[in-house]
XYZ file of C-alpha atoms in Angstrom:
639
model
C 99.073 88.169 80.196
C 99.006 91.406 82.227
C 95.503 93.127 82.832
C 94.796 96.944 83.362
C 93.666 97.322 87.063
C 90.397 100.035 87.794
C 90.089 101.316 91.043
C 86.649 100.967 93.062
C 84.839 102.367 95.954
C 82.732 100.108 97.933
C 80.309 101.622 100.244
C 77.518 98.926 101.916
C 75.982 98.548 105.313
C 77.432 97.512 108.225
C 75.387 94.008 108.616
C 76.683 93.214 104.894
C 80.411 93.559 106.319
C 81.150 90.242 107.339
C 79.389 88.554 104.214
C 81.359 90.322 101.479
C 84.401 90.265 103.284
C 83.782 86.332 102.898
C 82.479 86.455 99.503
C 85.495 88.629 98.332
C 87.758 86.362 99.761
C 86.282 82.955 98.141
C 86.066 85.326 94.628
C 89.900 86.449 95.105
C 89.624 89.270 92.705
C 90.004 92.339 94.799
C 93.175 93.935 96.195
C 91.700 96.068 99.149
C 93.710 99.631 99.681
C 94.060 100.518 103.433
C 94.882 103.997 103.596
C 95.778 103.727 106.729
C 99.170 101.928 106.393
C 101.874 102.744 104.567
C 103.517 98.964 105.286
C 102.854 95.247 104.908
C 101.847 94.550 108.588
C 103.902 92.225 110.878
C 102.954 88.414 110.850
C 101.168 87.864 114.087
C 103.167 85.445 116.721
C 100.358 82.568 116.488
C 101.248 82.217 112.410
C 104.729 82.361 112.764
C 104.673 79.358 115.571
C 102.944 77.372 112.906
C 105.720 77.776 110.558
C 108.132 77.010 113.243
C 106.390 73.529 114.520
C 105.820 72.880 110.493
C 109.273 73.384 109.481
C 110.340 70.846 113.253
C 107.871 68.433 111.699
C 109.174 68.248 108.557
C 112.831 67.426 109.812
C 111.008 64.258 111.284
C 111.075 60.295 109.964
C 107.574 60.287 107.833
C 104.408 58.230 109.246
C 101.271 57.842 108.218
C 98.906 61.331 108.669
C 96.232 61.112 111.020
C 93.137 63.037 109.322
C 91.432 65.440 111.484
C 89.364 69.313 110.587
C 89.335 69.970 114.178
C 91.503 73.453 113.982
C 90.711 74.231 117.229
C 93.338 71.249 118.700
C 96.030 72.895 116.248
C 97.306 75.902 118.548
C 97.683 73.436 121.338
C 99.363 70.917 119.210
C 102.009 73.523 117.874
C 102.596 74.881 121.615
C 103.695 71.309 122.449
C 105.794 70.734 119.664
C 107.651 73.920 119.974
C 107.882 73.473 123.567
C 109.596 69.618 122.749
C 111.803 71.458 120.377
C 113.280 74.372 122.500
C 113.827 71.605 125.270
C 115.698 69.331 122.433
C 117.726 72.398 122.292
C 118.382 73.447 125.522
C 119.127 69.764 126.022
C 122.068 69.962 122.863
C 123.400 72.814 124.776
C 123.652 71.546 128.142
C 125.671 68.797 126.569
C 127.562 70.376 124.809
C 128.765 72.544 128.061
C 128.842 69.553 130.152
C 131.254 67.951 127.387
C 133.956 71.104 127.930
C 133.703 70.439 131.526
C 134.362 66.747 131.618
C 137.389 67.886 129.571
C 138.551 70.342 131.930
C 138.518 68.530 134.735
C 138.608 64.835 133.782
C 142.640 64.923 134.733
C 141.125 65.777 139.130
C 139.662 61.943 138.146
C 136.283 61.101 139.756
C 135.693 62.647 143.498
C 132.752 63.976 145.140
C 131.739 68.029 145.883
C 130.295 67.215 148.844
C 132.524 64.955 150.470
C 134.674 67.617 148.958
C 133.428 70.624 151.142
C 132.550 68.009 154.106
C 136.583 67.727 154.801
C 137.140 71.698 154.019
C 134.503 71.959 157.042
C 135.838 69.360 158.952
C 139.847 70.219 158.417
C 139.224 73.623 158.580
C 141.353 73.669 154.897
C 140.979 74.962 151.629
C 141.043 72.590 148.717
C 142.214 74.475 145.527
C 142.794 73.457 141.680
C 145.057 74.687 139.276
C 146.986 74.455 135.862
C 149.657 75.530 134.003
C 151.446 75.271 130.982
C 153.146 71.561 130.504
C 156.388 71.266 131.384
C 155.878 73.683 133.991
C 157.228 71.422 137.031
C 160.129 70.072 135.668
C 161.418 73.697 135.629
C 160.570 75.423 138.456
C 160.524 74.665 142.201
C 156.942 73.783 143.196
C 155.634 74.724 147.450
C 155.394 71.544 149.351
C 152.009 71.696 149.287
C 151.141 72.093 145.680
C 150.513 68.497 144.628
C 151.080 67.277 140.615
C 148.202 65.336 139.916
C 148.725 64.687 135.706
C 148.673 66.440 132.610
C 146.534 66.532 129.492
C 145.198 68.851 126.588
C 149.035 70.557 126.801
C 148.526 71.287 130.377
C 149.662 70.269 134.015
C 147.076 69.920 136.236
C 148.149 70.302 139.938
C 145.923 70.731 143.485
C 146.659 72.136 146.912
C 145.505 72.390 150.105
C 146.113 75.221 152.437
C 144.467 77.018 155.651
C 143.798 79.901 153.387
C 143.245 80.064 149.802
C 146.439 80.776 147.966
C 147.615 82.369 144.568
C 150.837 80.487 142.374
C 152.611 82.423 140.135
C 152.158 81.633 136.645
C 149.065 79.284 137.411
C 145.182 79.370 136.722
C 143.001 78.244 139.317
C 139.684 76.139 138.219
C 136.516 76.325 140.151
C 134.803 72.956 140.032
C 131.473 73.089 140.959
C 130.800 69.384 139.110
C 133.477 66.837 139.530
C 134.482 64.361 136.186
C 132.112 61.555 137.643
C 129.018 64.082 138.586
C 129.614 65.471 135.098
C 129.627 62.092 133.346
C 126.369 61.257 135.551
C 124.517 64.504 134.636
C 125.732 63.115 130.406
C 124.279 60.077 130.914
C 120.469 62.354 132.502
C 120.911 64.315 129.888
C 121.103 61.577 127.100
C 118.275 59.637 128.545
C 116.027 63.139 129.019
C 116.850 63.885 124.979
C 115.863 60.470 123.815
C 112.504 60.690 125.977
C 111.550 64.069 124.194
C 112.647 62.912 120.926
C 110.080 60.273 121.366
C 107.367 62.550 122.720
C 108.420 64.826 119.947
C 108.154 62.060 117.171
C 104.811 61.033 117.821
C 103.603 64.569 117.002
C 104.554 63.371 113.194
C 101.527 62.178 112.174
C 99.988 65.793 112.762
C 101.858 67.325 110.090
C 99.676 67.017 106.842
C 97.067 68.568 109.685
C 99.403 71.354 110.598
C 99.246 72.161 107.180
C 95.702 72.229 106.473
C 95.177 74.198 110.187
C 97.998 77.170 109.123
C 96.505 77.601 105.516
C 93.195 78.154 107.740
C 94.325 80.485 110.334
C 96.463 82.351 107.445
C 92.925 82.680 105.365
C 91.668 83.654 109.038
C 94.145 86.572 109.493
C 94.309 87.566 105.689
C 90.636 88.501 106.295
C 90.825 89.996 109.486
C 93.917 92.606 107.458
C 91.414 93.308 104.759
C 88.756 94.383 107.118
C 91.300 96.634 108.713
C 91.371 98.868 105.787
C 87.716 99.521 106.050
C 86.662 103.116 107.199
C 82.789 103.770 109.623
C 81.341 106.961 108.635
C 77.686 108.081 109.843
C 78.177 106.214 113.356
C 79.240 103.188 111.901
C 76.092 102.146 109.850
C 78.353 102.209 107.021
C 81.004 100.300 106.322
C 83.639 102.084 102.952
C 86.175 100.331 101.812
C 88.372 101.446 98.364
C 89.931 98.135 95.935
C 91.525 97.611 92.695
C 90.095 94.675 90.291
C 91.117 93.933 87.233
C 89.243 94.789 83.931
C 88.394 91.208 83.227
C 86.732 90.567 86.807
C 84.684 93.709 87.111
C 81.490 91.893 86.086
C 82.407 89.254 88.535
C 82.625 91.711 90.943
C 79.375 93.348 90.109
C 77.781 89.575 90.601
C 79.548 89.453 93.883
C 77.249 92.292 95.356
C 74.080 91.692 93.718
C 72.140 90.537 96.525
C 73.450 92.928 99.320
C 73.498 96.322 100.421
C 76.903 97.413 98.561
C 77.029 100.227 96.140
C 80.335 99.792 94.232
C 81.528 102.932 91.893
C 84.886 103.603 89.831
C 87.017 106.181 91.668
C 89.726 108.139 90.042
C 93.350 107.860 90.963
C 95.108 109.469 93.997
C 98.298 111.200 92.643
C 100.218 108.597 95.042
C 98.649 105.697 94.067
C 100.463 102.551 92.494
C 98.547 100.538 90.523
C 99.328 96.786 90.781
C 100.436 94.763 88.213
C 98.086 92.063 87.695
C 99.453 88.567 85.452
C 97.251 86.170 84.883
C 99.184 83.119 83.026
C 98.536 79.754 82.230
C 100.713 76.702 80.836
C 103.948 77.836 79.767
C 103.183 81.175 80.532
C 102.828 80.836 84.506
C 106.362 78.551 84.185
C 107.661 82.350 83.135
C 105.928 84.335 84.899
C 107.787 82.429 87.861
C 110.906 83.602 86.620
C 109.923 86.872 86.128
C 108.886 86.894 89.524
C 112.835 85.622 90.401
C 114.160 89.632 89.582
C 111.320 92.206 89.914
C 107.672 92.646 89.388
C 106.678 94.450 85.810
C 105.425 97.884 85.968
C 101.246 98.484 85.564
C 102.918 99.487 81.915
C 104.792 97.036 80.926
C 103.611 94.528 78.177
C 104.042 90.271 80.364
C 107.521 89.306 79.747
C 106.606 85.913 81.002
C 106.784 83.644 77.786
C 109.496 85.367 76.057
C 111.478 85.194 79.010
C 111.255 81.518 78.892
C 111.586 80.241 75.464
C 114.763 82.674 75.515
C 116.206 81.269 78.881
C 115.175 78.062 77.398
C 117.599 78.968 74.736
C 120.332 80.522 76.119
C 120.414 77.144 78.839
C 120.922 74.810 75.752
C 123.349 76.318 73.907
C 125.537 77.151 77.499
C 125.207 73.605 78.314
C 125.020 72.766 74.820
C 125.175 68.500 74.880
C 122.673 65.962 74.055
C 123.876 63.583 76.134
C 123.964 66.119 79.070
C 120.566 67.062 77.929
C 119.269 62.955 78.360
C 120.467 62.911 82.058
C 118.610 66.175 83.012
C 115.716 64.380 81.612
C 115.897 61.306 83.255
C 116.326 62.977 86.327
C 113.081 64.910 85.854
C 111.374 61.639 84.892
C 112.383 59.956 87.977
C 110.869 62.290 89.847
C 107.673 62.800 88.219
C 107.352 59.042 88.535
C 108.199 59.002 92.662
C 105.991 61.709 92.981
C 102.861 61.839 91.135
C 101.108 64.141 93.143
C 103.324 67.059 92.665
C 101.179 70.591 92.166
C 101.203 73.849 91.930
C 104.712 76.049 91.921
C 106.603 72.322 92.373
C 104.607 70.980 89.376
C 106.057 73.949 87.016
C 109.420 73.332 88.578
C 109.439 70.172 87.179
C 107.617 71.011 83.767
C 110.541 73.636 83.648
C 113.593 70.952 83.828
C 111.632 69.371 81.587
C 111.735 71.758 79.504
C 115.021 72.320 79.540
C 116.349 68.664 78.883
C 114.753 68.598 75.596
C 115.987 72.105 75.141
C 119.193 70.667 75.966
C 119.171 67.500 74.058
C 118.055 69.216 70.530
C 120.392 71.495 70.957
C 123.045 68.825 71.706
C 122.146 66.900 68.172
C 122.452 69.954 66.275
C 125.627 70.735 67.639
C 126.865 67.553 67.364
C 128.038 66.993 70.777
C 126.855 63.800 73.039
C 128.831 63.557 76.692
C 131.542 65.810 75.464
C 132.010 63.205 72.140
C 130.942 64.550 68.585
C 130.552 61.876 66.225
C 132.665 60.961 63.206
C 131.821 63.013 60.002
C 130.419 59.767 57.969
C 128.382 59.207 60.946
C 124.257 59.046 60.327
C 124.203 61.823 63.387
C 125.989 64.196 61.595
C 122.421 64.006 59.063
C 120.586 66.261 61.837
C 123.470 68.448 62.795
C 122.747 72.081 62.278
C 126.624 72.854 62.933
C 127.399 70.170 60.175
C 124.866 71.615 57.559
C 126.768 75.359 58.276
C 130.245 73.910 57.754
C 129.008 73.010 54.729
C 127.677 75.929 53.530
C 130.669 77.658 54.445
C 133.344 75.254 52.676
C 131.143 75.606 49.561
C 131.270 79.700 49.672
C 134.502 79.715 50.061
C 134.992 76.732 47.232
C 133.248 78.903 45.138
C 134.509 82.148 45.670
C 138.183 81.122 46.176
C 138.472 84.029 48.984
C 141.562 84.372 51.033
C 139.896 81.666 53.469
C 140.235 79.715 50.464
C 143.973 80.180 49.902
C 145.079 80.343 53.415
C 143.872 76.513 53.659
C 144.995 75.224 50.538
C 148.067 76.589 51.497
C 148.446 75.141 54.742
C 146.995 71.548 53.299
C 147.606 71.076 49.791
C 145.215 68.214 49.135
C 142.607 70.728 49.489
C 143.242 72.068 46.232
C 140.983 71.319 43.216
C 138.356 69.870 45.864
C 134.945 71.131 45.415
C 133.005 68.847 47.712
C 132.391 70.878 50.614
C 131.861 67.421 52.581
C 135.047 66.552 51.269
C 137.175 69.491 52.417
C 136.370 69.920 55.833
C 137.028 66.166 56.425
C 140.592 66.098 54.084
C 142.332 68.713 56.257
C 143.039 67.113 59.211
C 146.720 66.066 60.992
C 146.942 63.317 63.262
C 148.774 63.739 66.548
C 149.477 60.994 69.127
C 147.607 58.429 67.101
C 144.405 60.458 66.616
C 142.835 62.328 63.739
C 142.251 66.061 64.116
C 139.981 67.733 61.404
C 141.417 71.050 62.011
C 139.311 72.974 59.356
C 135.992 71.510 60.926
C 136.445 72.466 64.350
C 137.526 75.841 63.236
C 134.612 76.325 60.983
C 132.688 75.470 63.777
C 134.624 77.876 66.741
C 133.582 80.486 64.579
C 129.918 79.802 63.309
C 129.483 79.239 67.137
C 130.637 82.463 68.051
C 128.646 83.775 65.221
C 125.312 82.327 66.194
C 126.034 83.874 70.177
C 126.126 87.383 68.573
C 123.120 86.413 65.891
C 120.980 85.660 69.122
C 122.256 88.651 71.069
C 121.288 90.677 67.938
C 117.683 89.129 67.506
C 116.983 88.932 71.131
C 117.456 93.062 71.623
C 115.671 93.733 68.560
C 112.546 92.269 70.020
C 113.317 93.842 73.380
C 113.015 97.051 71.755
C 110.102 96.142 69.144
C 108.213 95.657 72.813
C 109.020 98.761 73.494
C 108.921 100.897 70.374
C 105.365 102.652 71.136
C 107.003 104.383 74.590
C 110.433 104.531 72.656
C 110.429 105.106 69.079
C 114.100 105.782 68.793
C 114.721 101.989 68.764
C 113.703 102.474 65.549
C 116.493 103.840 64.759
C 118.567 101.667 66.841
C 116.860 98.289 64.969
C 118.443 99.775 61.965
C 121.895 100.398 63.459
C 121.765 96.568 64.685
C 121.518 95.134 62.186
C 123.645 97.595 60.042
C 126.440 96.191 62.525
C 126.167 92.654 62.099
C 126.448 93.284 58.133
C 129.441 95.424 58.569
C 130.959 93.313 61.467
C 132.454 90.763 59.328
C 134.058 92.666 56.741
C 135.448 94.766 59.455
C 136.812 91.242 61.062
C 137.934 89.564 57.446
C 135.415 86.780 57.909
C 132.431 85.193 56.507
C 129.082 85.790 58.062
C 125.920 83.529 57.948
C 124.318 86.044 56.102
C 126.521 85.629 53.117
C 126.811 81.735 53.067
C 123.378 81.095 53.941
C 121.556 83.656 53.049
C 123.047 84.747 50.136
C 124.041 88.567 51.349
C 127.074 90.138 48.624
C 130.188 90.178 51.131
C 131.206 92.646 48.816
C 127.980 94.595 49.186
C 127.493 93.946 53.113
C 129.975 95.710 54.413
C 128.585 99.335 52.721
C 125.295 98.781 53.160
C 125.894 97.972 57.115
C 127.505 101.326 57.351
C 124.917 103.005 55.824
C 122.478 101.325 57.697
C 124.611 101.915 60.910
C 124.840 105.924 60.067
C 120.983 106.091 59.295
C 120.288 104.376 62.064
C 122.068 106.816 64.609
C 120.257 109.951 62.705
C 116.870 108.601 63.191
C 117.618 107.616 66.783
C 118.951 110.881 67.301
C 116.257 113.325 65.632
C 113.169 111.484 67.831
C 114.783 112.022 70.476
C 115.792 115.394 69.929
C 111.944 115.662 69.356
C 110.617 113.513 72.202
C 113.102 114.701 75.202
C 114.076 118.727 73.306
C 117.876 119.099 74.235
C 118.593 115.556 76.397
C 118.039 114.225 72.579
C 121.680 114.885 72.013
C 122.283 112.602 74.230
C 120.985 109.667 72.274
C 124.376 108.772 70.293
C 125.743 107.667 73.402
C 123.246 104.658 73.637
C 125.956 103.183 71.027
C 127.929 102.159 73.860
C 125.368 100.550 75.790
C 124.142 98.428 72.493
C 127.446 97.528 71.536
C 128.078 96.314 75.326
C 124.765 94.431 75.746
C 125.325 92.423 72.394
C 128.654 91.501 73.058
C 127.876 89.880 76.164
C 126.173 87.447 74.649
C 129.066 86.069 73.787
C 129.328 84.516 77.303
C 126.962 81.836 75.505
C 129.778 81.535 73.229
C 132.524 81.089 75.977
C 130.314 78.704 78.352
C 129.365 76.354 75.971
C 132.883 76.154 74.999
C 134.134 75.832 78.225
C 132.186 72.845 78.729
C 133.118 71.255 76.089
C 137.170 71.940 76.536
C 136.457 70.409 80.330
C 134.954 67.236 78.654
C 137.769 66.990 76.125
C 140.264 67.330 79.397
C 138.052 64.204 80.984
C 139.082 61.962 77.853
C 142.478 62.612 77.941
C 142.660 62.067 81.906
C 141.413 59.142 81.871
C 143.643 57.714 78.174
C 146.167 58.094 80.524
C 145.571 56.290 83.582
C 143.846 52.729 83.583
C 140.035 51.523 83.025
C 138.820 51.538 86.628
C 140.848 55.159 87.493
C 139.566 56.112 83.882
C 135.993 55.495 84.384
C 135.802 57.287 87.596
C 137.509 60.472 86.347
C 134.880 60.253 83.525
C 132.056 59.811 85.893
C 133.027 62.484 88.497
C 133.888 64.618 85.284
C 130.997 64.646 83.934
C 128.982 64.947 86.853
C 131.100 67.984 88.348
C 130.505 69.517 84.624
C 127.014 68.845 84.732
C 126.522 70.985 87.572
C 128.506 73.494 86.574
C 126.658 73.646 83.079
C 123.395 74.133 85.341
C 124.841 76.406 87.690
C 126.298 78.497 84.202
C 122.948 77.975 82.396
C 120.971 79.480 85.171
C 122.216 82.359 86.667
C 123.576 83.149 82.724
C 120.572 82.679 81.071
C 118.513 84.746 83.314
C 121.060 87.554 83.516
C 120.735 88.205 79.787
C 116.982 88.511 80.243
C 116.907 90.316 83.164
C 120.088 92.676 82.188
C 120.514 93.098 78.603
C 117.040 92.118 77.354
C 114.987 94.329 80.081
C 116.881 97.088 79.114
C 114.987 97.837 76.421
C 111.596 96.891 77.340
C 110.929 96.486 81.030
C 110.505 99.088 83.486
C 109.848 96.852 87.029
C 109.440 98.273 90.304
C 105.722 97.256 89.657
C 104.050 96.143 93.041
C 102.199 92.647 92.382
C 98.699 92.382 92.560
C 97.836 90.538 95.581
C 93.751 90.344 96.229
C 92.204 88.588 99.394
C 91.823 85.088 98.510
C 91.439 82.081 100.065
C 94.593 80.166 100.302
C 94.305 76.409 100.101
C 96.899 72.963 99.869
C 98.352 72.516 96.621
């Protein structure tokens, strides 16, 4: 539920400052305005080293927490373990460099520098390395005293010693300040050294749960020390003022808050630039939306809380993409497993997991009334079919068309002549079927189906921006008109088509009738749009007609719903026939990855899908955003 904010001056003496600083944070129902900064300050250094030795502790093996309040050990703790860290990684580097050089100059074989530059002293010579391509040698002449030691890595390795350094055409000389056997030494120091501050590192484990407690502590610390920021000293600094917004419900709270000290709070009015926050306050399955509301944009201070319809229809729109019970059973499982291994989830992770929840039995009754279970639908005398939705609309169907002998009608009888004089509807969606390579394919059933699918995507589409826009109709009363022109569509859509509509076979609607009466809702629709406009927005009003576009659009993309759940179900079909033709063991594996490859897929589709047409189409209509959240001083603490 979103609450109306009110804007409050607080005015109180200095001595009070600290102690309702404190009690406004414990309270957490003010969001303090400093007028003083126009951005969200930086994160200090100190916080952001906490996050850093949190997130290094987390990478670690678990151990059991040592228990400690002591906060005051925590900075010292953190400098350690980001000290370990950076020397883990300076470590990983110098290995990593020392590896190239044992590669370059592993073919010189093991020598030492300093007996190395001993005999340049001593000889008065100049020792040199150098390497060409491979092959090198072989065709050209080499100076007497250029000396072919090997090749490797493609290349010919080759040293020299002269009184003065020399140059070779066609040849790279190497430095080697670390011979092969000085480099392999300094490998072995450097794999001892990382082991040693691994362990030193490691032993720091048992401080994370502590870490935790110590950052939520210095993060209340510097939260509080922001808020007091925004407070202004006039008269010498005797007086403390400090402006906040609180929401409607809270102001006696507030009022409590200050009884007892020397604060005088009054309602201000509004600056012209002010931007009132948008304060939600949700519970149950309302806070599981409001996180997904939170996923695109924050609502406006105007805006009605999206957060529940938002996720009964994303609830929706996930079942019928992924649209399979038996899919449905393994997302559920899944969640089950993991509220069992851990019990002590809270907070944001709980709803995460009361969300998948959610979903899987989303999922799975969607699955039984569409008839689908791991890709499979079940025979048409089987007892599943009794709580099919789809089966109960095939039905309906046959018998219109039974009854009405339409052109439907004839086309099928045509095709499959047993059809004719059948008038059990049961009976003649399961009597036209053709059997190719050995199985039995009830054509007029899956058709039937294809189409009431399809027809259900739009129904949705058609329902779901209708209620976008009866959210809205007090700022925009033209959806009126637009309601009207809706729904005159879907009536006129199937004639237009040459089909049969759910409205006609279920709920009775004259196909001969529909058709007019859609176009004269459709026409009505577009004049009553267009005259409130005209008298809302003057001359931009004649712009209204072209919102047809933009509805037609919107709807018809909810025939992605449509397409993915269909999609899915083609891949599982694929899976079957894979695996008829290969043997058990090959066949069971292609079914297992298969499933599990369109599984994810479903979830991947489901998501990013199902909030689209909320956030897109749906919004549209009803949701300005750009709101900025409501965030009061509170005290932050462990879920």
């Amino acid at each position: 539920m979103r609450y109306d904010v009110k804007k409050f001056l607080f005015v109180g003496a200095e001595s009070d400052k600290e102690a309702f600083f404190k009690r406004a944070q414990d309270a957490g129902i003010i969001h303090f305005i400093d007028p003083k900064r126009s951005k969200t300050p930086d994160v200090p250094l100190s916080i952001q080293n906490y996050v850093r030795a949190i997130k290094v502790l987390r990478g670690l093996p678990p151990t059991e927490q040592e228990e400690t309040d002591e906060y005051e050990l925590a900075e010292g703790l953190v400098k350690k373990i980001i000290s370990h860290k950076e020397k883990l990684e300076s470590l990983e580097e110098e290995e990593r460099v020392v590896k190239l050089e044992i590669s370059r100059v592993e073919a010189f074989g093991a020598f030492s520098t300093k007996e190395l530059a001993a005999i340049e002293k001593e000889t008065n010579r100049k020792i040199q390395f150098f390497c060409t391509k491979q092959g090198y040698a072989e065709k050209h002449p080499l100076p007497e005293e250029l000396i072919y030691v090997g090749s490797d890595h493609g290349l010919d390795y080759f040293t020299a010693i002269n009184k003065e350094p020399m140059q070779y055409p066609r040849m790279i000389e190497l430095t080697i300040d670390r011979s092969w056997s000085e480099l392999k030494e300094r490998q072995k120091e450097i794999a001892k050294e990382h082991q040693e501050t691994f362990r030193k590192l490691k032993n720091y484990a048992k401080y994370n749960r502590f870490l935790h407690h110590a950052f939520v502590h210095q993060l209340n610390s510097y939260h509080l020390d922001v808020a007091k920021e925004s407070v202004e000293f006039p008269l010498d600094e005797k007086l403390f003022v400090v402006q906040g917004w609180v929401p409607v419900h809270k102001i006696e709270v507030m009022h409590l808050l200050v009884k007892d000290m020397n604060v005088y709070v009054e309602e201000i009015a509004l600056d012209k630039n002010d931007v009132e926050p948008t304060c939600l306050e949700n519970t149950g399955a309302s806070k599981i939306g409001e996180d997904l509301i939170h996923i695109y944009d924050t609502p406006s201070n105007t805006d009605k809380d999206p957060s529940l319809w938002v996720l009964v229809f994303f609830a929706l729109f996930f079942s019928m993409i992924i649209g399979d019970a038996g899919y449905g059973l393994v997302l559920l499982l899944i969640a089950l497993y993991i509220r069992y291994k851990h019990q002590g989830l809270k907070g944001a992770k709980m709803r995460l997991l009361n969300l998948v929840t959610i979903l899987s039995f989303c999922v799975i009754a969607w699955g039984v009334l569409m008839s689908s279970f791991f890709g499979l639908s079940p025979a048409p005398d089987s007892p599943l079919r009794k709580f099919s939705l789809m089966e109960w609309l095939v039905e309906k169907k046959a018998a219109y068309i039974i009854k009405h002998k339409d052109a439907t009608y004839q086309e099928l009888v045509k095709k499959f002549p047993q059809l004719q004089g059948v008038t059990d509807p049961k009976e003649f969606v399961t009597k036209a079927f053709v059997e190719k390579d050995g199985k039995i394919h009830y054509e007029v059933l899956t058709k039937f189906s294809d189409h009431i699918m399809m027809e259900l995507a739009l129904m949705v589409g058609v329902i779901h921006v209708i209620i976008s826009m009866l959210r809205n109709i007090k700022r925009s009363p033209s959806y009126i008109g637009w309601i009207l022109f809706l729904i005159g569509c879907y009536l006129y859509l199937p004639s237009y088509l040459g089909a049969v509509s759910i409205t006609n076979f279920v709920f009775g609607i004259n196909q001969t009738e529909a058709p007019s009466g859609g176009l004269i809702l459709m026409l009505i629709g577009v004049i009553i749009a267009s005259a409130i406009a005209l008298y809302q927005h003057k001359w931009l009003g004649l712009l209204e007609p072209s919102n047809v576009i933009q509805i037609f659009g919107d709807v018809l993309s909810y025939l992605r719903l449509y397409a993915l759940g269909l999609s899915g179900a083609m891949f599982s079909a694929t899976l079957y026939e894979l695996a008829g033709l290969t043997n058990f063991v090959i066949g069971a594996v292609i079914i297992l990855v298969g499933h599990i490859v369109n599984i994810g897929l479903g979830i991947m589709g489901g998501v990013i899908h199902g909030l689209r047409l909320n956030f897109l189409e749906w919004y549209h209509y009803s949701f300005e955003g750009g709101g900025k959240k409501f965030n009061p001083l509170r005290k932050l603490e462990i879920e």
